[in-house]
Each structure stands twice: as structure tokens, then as C-alpha cells.
mmCIF file of C-alpha atoms in Angstrom:
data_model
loop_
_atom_site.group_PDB
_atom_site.id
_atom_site.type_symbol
_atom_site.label_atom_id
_atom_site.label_comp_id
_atom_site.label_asym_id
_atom_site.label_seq_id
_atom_site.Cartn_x
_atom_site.Cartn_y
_atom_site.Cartn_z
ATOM 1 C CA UNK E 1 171.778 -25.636 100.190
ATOM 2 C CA UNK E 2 174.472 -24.861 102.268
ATOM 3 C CA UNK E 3 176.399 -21.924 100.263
ATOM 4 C CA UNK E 4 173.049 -20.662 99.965
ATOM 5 C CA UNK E 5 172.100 -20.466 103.746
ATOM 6 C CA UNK E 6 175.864 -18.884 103.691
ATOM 7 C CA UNK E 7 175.429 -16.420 101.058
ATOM 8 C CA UNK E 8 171.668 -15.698 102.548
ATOM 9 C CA UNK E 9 173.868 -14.603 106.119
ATOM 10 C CA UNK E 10 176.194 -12.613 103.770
ATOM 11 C CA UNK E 11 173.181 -10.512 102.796
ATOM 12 C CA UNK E 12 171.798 -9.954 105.898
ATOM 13 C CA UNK E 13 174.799 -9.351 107.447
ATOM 14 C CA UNK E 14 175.684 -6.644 104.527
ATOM 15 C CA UNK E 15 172.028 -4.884 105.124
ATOM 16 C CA UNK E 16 172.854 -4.673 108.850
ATOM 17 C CA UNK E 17 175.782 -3.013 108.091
ATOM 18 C CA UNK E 18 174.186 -0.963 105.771
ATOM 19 C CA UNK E 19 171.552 0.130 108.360
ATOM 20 C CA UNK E 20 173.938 0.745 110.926
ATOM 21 C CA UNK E 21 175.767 3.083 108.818
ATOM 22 C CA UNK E 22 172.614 5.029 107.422
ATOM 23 C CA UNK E 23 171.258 5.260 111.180
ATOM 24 C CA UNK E 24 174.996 6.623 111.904
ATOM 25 C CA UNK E 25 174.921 9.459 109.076
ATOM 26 C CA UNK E 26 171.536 10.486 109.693
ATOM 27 C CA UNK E 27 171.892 10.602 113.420
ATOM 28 C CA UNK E 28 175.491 12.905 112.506
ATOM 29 C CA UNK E 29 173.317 15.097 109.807
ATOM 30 C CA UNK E 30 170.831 15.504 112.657
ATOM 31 C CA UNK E 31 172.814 16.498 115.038
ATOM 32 C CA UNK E 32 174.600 18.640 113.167
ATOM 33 C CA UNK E 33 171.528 20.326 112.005
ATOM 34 C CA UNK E 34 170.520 21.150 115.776
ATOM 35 C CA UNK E 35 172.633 23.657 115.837
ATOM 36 C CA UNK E 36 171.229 26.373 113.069
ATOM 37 C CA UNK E 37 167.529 25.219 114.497
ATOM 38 C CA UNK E 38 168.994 26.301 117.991
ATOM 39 C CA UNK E 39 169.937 29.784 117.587
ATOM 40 C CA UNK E 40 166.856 30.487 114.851
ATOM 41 C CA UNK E 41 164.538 29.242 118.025
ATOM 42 C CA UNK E 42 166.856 31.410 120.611
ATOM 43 C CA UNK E 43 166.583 34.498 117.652
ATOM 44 C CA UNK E 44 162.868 34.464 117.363
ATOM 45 C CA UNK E 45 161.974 34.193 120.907
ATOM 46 C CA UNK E 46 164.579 36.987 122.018
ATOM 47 C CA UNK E 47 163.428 39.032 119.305
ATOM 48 C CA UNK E 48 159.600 38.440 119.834
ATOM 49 C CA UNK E 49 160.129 38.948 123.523
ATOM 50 C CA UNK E 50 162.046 42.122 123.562
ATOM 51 C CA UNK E 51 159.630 43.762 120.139
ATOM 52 C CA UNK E 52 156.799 42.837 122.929
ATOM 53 C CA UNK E 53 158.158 44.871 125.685
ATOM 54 C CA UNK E 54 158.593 47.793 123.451
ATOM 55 C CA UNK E 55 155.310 47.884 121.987
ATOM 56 C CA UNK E 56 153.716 47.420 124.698
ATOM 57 C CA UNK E 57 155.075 50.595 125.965
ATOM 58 C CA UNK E 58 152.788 52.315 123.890
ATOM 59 C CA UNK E 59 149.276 50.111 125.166
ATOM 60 C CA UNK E 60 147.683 52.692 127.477
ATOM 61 C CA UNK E 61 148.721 52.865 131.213
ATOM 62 C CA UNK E 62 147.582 53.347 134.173
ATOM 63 C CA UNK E 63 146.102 51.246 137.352
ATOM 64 C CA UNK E 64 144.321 48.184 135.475
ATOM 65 C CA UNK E 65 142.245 47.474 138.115
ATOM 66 C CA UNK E 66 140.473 51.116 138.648
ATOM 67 C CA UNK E 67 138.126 50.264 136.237
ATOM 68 C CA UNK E 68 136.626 53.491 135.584
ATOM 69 C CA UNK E 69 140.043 55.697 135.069
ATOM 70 C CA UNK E 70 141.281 53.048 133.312
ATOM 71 C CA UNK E 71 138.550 52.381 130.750
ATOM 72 C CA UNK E 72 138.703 56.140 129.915
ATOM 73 C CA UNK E 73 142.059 55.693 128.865
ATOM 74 C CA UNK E 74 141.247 52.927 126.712
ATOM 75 C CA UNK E 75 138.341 54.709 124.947
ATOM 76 C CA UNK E 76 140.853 57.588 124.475
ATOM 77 C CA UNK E 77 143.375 55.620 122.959
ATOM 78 C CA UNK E 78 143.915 55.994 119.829
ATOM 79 C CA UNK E 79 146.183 53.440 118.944
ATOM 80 C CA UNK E 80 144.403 50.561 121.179
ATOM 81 C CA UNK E 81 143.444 48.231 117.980
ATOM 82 C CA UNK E 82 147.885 48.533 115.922
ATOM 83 C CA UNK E 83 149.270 48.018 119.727
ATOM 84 C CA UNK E 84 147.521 44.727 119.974
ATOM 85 C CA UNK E 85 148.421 43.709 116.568
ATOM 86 C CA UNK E 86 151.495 44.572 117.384
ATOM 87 C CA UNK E 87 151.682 42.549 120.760
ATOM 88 C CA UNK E 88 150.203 39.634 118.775
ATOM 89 C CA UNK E 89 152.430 39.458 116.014
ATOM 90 C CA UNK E 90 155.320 39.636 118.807
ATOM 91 C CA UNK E 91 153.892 36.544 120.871
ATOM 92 C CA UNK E 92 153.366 34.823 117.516
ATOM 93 C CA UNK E 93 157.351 34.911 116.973
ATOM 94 C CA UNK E 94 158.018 34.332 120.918
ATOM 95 C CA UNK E 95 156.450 30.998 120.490
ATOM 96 C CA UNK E 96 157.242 30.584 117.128
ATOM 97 C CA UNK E 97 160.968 30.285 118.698
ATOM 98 C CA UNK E 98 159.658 28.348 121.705
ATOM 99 C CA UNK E 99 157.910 25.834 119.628
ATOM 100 C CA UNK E 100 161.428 25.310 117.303
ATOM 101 C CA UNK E 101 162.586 24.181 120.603
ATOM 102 C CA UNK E 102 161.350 20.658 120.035
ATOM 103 C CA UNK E 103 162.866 20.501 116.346
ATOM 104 C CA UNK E 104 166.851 21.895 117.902
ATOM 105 C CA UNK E 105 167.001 19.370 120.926
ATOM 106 C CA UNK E 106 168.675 16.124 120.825
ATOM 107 C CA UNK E 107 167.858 14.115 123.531
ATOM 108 C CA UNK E 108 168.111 10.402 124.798
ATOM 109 C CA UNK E 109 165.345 9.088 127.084
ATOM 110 C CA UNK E 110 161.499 8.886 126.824
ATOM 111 C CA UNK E 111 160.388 11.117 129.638
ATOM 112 C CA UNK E 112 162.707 13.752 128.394
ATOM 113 C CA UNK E 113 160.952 13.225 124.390
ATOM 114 C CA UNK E 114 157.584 13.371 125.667
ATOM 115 C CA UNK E 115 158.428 15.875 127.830
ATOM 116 C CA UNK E 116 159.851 18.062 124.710
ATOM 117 C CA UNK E 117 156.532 16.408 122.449
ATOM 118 C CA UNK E 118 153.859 17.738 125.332
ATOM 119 C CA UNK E 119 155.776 21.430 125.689
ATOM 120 C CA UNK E 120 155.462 21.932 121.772
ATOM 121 C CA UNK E 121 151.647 20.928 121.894
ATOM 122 C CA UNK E 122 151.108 23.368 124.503
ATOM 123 C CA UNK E 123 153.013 26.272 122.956
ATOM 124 C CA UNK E 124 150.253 26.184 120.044
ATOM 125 C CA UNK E 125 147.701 25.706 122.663
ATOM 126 C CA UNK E 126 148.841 28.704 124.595
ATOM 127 C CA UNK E 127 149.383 30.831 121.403
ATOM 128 C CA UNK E 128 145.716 29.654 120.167
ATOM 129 C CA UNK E 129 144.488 31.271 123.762
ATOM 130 C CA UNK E 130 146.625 34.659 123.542
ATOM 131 C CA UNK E 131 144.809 34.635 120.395
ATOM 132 C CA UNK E 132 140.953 34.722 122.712
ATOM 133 C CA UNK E 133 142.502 36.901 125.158
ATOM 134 C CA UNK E 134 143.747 39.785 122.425
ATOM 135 C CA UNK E 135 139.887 38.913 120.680
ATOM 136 C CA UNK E 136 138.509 40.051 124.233
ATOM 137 C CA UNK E 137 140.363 42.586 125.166
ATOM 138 C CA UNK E 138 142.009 44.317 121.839
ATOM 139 C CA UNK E 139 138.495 43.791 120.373
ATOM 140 C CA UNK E 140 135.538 43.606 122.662
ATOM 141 C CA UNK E 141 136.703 45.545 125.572
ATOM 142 C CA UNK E 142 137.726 48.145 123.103
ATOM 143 C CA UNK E 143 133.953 48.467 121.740
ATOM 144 C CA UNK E 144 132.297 48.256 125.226
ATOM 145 C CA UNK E 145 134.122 50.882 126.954
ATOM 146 C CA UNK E 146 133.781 53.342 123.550
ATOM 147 C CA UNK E 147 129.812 52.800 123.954
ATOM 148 C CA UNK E 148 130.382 53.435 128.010
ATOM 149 C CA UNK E 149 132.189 56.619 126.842
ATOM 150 C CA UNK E 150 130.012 57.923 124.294
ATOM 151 C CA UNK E 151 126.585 56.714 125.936
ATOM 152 C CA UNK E 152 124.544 59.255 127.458
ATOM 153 C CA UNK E 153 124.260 59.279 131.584
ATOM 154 C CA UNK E 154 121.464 57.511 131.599
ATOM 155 C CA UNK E 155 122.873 54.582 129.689
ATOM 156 C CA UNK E 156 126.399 54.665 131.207
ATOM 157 C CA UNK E 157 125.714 52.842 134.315
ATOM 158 C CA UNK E 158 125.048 49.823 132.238
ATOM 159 C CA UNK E 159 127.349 50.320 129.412
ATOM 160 C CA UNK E 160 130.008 49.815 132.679
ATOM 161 C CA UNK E 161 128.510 46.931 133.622
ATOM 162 C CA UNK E 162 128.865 45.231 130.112
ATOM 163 C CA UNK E 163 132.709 46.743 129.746
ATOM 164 C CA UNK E 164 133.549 45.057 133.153
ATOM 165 C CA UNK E 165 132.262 41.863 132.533
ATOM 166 C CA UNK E 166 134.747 41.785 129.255
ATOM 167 C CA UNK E 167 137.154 42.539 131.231
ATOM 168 C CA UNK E 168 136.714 39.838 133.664
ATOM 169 C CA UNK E 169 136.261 37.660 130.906
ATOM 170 C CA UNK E 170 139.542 38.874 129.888
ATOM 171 C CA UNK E 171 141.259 37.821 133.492
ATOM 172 C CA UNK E 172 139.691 34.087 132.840
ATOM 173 C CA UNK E 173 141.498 33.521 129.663
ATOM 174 C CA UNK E 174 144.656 35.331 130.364
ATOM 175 C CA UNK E 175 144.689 33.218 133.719
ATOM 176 C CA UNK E 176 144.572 30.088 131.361
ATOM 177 C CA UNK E 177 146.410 31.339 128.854
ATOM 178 C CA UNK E 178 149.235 31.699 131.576
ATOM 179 C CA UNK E 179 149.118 29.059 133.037
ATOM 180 C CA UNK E 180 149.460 26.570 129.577
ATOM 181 C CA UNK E 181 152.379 28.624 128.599
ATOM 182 C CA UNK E 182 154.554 27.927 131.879
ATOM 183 C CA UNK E 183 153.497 24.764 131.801
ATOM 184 C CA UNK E 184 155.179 24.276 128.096
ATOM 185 C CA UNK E 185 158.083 25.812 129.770
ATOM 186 C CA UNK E 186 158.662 23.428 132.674
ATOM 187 C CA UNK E 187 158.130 21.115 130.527
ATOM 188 C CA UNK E 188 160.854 22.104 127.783
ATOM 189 C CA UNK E 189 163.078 23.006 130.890
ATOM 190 C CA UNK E 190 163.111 18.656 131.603
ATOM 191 C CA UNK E 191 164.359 18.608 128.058
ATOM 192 C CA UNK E 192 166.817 21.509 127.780
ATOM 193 C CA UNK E 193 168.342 19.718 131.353
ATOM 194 C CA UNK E 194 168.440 16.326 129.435
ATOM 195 C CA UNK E 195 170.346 17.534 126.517
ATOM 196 C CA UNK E 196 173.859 19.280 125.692
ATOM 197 C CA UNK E 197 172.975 21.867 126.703
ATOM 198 C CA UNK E 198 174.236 24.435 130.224
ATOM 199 C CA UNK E 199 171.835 23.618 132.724
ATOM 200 C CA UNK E 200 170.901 26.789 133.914
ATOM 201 C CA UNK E 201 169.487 27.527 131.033
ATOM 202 C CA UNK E 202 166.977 25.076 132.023
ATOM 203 C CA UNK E 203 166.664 26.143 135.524
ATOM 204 C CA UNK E 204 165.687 30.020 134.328
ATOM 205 C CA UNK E 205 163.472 28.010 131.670
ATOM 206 C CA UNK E 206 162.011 26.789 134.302
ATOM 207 C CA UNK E 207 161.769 30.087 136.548
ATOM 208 C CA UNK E 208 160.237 31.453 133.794
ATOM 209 C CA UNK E 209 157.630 28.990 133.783
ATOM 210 C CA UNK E 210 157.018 29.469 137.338
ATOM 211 C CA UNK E 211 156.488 33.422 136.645
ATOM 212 C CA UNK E 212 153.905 32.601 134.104
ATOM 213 C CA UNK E 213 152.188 30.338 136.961
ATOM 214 C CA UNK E 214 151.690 33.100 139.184
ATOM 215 C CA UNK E 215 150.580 35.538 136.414
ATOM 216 C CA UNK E 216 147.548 32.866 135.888
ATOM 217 C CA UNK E 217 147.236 32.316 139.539
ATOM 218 C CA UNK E 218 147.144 36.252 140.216
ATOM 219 C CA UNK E 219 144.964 37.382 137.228
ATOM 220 C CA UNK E 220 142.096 34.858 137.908
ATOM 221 C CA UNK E 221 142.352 35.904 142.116
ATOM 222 C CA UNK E 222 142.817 39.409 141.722
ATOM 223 C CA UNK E 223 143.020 40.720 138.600
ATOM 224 C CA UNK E 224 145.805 43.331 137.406
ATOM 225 C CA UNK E 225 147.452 43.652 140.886
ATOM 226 C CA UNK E 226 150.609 44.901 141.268
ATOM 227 C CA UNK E 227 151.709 41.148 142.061
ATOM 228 C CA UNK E 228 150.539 40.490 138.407
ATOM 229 C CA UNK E 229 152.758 42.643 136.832
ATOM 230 C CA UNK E 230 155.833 41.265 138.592
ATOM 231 C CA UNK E 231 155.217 37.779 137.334
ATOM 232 C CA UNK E 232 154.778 39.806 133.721
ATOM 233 C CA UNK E 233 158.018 41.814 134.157
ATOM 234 C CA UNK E 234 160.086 38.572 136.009
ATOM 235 C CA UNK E 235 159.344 36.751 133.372
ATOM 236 C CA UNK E 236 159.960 39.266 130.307
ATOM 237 C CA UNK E 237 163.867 39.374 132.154
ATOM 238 C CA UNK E 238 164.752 35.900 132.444
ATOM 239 C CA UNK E 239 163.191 34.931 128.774
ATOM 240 C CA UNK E 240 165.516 37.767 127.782
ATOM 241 C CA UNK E 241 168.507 36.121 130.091
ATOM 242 C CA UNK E 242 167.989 32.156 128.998
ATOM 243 C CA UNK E 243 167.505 33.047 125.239
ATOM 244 C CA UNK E 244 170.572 35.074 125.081
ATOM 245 C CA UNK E 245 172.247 32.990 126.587
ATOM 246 C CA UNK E 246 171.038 29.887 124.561
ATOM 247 C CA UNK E 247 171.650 31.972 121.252
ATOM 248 C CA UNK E 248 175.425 32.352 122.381
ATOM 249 C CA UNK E 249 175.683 28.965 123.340
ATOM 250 C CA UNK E 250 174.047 27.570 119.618
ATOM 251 C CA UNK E 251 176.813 30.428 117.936
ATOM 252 C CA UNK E 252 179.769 28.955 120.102
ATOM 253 C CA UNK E 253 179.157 25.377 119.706
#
């Protein structure tokens, strides 16, 4: 009874070894995986953020909130329906390399994993918006202010009316849609500033965030002000800055 209560602790004592050492080599293999997940998440969103910028350069310009200058330029646009394919196949590898986040961190702590957990839920919930907000505006707004441009004078008053409304409707969801993403941003920022990683790179995360914040805030008060499109251009530069500099950091480490 006794050599088999002693060989009984043997074999426990072997499988907790054994354990240990698994939990050691697949903690080592995951680590050293972070790294290749790290600069494919800091590749896609540099690349989806700076392809963005220079398509949109071609989206038709102008004072966004003149309605009826601006909605002549949009119904004379003939490239209105590619250049919002375009912006949404950039956005879709922006947070394509925001959502690999979650898979390239290694942290320790639970505020910092549900932290990283909540930010990767609301990446596909703010991708799953800028989805409504291109079906508005690259789609709808792009049919109502063709039938204001085409309808005859005594239609056009109300053709207008219809057009504007989309494009309010288009404010609402971008102001959501803005909002959710800088959210998923702070939020990543707690984890970036809980793992091995330079802090400011969490602190522009973060300021990044914030300039998405007052791109909601602004659209659903006021529209496209000018004060809209410095949150958009703020935070165009320091995504550019922080995933640079996060793509170095992945290549050096």
C-alpha cells in the first residue's frame, strides 16, 4: 500500500513537471510568435491608413456643409461610387491591423486582457458601422442628389429636402461610428501601456482615440465643420506616427 501511495506521488509529481514544462514552451512559442503578428498588425494599419488618405484625395471637395454647392459636386462626380470602394477597402485593412492588435500583445493582468478583449470587439463593431455610413452616403446620398440634379424645378425643392436628410443621416452614423472606433483605441492604448512595448506608443494610441472622439462629437453637433476635419486629419497623422513607430519597434525586437 505504501510503495503504491509512493509511486502514485511519483506520477503526479512527473505530470506536474510535465505541465510546467508544456505551459513553459507554449508560453516561449507564444511569445515568440508576437512578434511577426506585431509588425503584420503595424503593416496593415499603416498601409490602410495612408491608401485612405490618398484615395480620398480624389472624393469630391469642397465646403461639406454648403449643401447645395456641395451636392452639385457630388452629382457631377464621376467617380463618387470606385472612391468609396476604395475608402472602404482601405478602412477594412486599417482595422484589419487594429483588430491583430489583440492576437500580437502579451500582457499580464485582467483589466489590461479585457481591456485588449473589449477594443477587438469594438474594432468589428466600428468597421460594421463604416460599413452603414459608406451605404448612406457612397450609396443613397449619391442617388438623392442625382434625382435633385436631374429633377425638373418644380421637383427640386423636394428632391433637396430628401438629399439633406441622407446626409444628416449620414452625420448620425459617422458620429457613432467615431466614437466606437476611439473608444477601441483607448482601450487598446491600456493594453499597448501594459505590455513590452514603448509607452508612447500608447499615449498617441490614445490621442488618436481622443481625435476620433471629437470627430463623433463634432459631426453629430455641427456637421462637416472645419473642427471636424481637424479631428479627421489629427488623427490620420498620429495613426501614421504610432504605427510606424510600432512596425520599427516589432522589426528591431
Amino acid at each position: 500500500m505504501e510503495q503504491q501511495e509512493q509511486l502514485a506521488a511519483k506520477v503526479i509529481g512527473d505530470f506536474d513537471a510535465l505541465v510546467s514544462v508544456g505551459r513553459t514552451i507554449v508560453d516561449n512559442n507564444i511569445g515568440s510568435d508576437r512578434r511577426p503578428t506585431l509588425r503584420l498588425s503595424a503593416s496593415l494599419l499603416l498601409v490602410g491608413q495612408i491608401l485612405y488618405v490618398i484615395v480620398t484625395l480624389f472624393h469630391a471637395g469642397g465646403d461639406a456643409n454648403n449643401h447645395p454647392a456641395i451636392f452639385e459636386g457630388y452629382a457631377a462626380s464621376g467617380a463618387w461610387t470606385f472612391v468609396h470602394l476604395m475608402q472602404f477597402a482601405c478602412t477594412a485593412i486599417m482595422l484589419s491591423g487594429v483588430f491583430a492588435l489583440f492576437f500580437g500583445l502579451n500582457v499580464q493582468g485582467e483589466i489590461a486582457k479585457w481591456a485588449a478583449r473589449f477594443g477587438a470587439a469594438l474594432t468589428v463593431v466600428s468597421f460594421a458601422l463604416y460599413g452603414i455610413v459608406l451605404a448612406v452616403d457612397g450609396v443613397a446620398l449619391k442617388q438623392a442628389v442625382d434625382a435633385w440634379a436631374k429633377a425638373p424645378d418644380a421637383e427640386k425643392a423636394a428632391r433637396f429636402a430628401v438629399a439633406e436628410a441622407i446626409r444628416w443621416v449620414e452625420w448620425g452614423t459617422r458620429s457613432y461610428e467615431a466614437f466606437t472606433l476611439g473608444l477601441a483605441l483607448v482601450l487598446f492604448a491600456v493594453t499597448v501601456a501594459r505590455a513590452n512595448i514603448p509607452k508612447p506608443i500608447a499615449y498617441l494610441m490614445a490621442l488618436s482615440g481622443f481625435a476620433y472622439w471629437l470627430q463623433g462629437w463634432t459631426a453629430g453637433v455641427e456637421g462637416f465643420s472645419p473642427a471636424h476635419v481637424v479631428g479627421i486629419e489629427a488623427a490620420e497623422v498620429i495613426n501614421v506616427i504610432w504605427a510606424a513607430w510600432l512596425l520599427v519597434f516589432a522589426l528591431r525586437k
